[in-house]
Amino acid sequence: NAGVMQNPRHLVRRRGQEARLRCSPMKGHSHVYWYRQLPEEGLKFMVYLQKENIIDESGMPKERFSAEFPKEGPSILRIQQVVRGDSAAYFCASSQGQGALTEAFFGQGTRLTVV
Amino acid sequence: EDKVVQSPLSLVVHEGDTVTLNCSYEVTNFRSLLWYKQEKKAPTFLFMLTSSGIEKKSGRLSSILDKKELSSILNITATQTGDSAIYLCALYTGANSKLTFGKGITLSVRP
């Protein structure tokens, strides 16, 4: 059973470009979460999705950031018109069910560098 | 705003030592507390704690939750260099299953 798969592992974008980060949850998991980790900071929640639904996007910036989890295919975190401050590690986690009694498993992360 | 505070921020020990890592929290709707180990990659799940006073154990690692004190500890006995990592404490709060993380504790185990 493959774990949570994220790609790419490393992504370099110039200011103003778009970044697309992909996450395939563990087999059997239908709940996906995106977190961002800045240097010297803990992981910060961004968005929680189930298939075709955004459940909680309270941690996501209102502009330039969007996320989706289509019926088929991976979850995508999209950052438009990237700025230097978007440089961070973006982690995806998945869980089997909703609720606080199911552990979430993390992917390896995508390290985004904006130059 | 929910808050998770870990201490110390960093720790250096020698192989064979025992370490205790602390996590305290202020949250409005506690559901469960999780510990993760993060090396240079994905945070790896260690423990989930929901009930106070019940120790969870895995090899040389153990953890316990104290809901009265709003805290948890992670113990590592007979430390090895492979235990060097960042240890993250996180809480599930509220209805939507998001995790609130502390900043992590950087543990360095010297040979």
mmCIF file of C-alpha atoms in Angstrom, chain A residues 49-89:
data_model
loop_
_atom_site.group_PDB
_atom_site.id
_atom_site.type_symbol
_atom_site.label_atom_id
_atom_site.label_comp_id
_atom_site.label_asym_id
_atom_site.label_seq_id
_atom_site.Cartn_x
_atom_site.Cartn_y
_atom_site.Cartn_z
ATOM 1 C CA LEU A 49 -11.098 18.437 1.069
ATOM 2 C CA GLN A 50 -13.124 15.387 0.360
ATOM 3 C CA LYS A 51 -13.843 14.138 -3.115
ATOM 4 C CA GLU A 52 -15.257 17.075 -5.105
ATOM 5 C CA ASN A 53 -15.852 19.125 -1.956
ATOM 6 C CA ILE A 54 -13.938 21.728 -0.012
ATOM 7 C CA ILE A 55 -14.832 21.183 3.628
ATOM 8 C CA ASP A 56 -12.677 23.799 5.328
ATOM 9 C CA GLU A 57 -10.465 26.365 3.613
ATOM 10 C CA SER A 58 -10.047 28.628 6.595
ATOM 11 C CA GLY A 59 -6.255 28.421 6.468
ATOM 12 C CA MET A 60 -5.853 29.275 2.836
ATOM 13 C CA PRO A 61 -5.083 32.815 1.631
ATOM 14 C CA LYS A 62 -8.127 34.281 -0.078
ATOM 15 C CA GLU A 63 -6.257 35.301 -3.190
ATOM 16 C CA ARG A 64 -4.047 33.360 -5.587
ATOM 17 C CA PHE A 65 -4.518 30.025 -3.787
ATOM 18 C CA SER A 66 -7.030 27.362 -4.715
ATOM 19 C CA ALA A 67 -7.434 23.647 -4.119
ATOM 20 C CA GLU A 68 -9.461 20.871 -5.607
ATOM 21 C CA PHE A 69 -9.944 17.148 -5.184
ATOM 22 C CA PRO A 70 -11.778 15.869 -8.257
ATOM 23 C CA LYS A 71 -13.693 12.656 -8.490
ATOM 24 C CA GLU A 72 -10.863 11.135 -10.475
ATOM 25 C CA GLY A 73 -7.218 11.956 -10.013
ATOM 26 C CA PRO A 74 -5.102 13.624 -7.385
ATOM 27 C CA SER A 75 -5.810 16.639 -5.260
ATOM 28 C CA ILE A 76 -4.254 19.814 -6.662
ATOM 29 C CA LEU A 77 -3.069 22.866 -4.767
ATOM 30 C CA ARG A 78 -2.697 25.747 -7.172
ATOM 31 C CA ILE A 79 -0.858 28.979 -6.473
ATOM 32 C CA GLN A 80 -1.198 31.675 -9.090
ATOM 33 C CA GLN A 81 1.233 34.553 -9.593
ATOM 34 C CA VAL A 82 3.663 33.218 -7.023
ATOM 35 C CA VAL A 83 5.661 35.594 -4.836
ATOM 36 C CA ARG A 84 8.849 34.984 -2.842
ATOM 37 C CA GLY A 85 6.820 34.613 0.358
ATOM 38 C CA ASP A 86 5.168 31.500 -1.096
ATOM 39 C CA SER A 87 8.482 29.650 -0.833
ATOM 40 C CA ALA A 88 7.845 26.858 1.650
ATOM 41 C CA ALA A 89 7.335 23.128 2.003
#
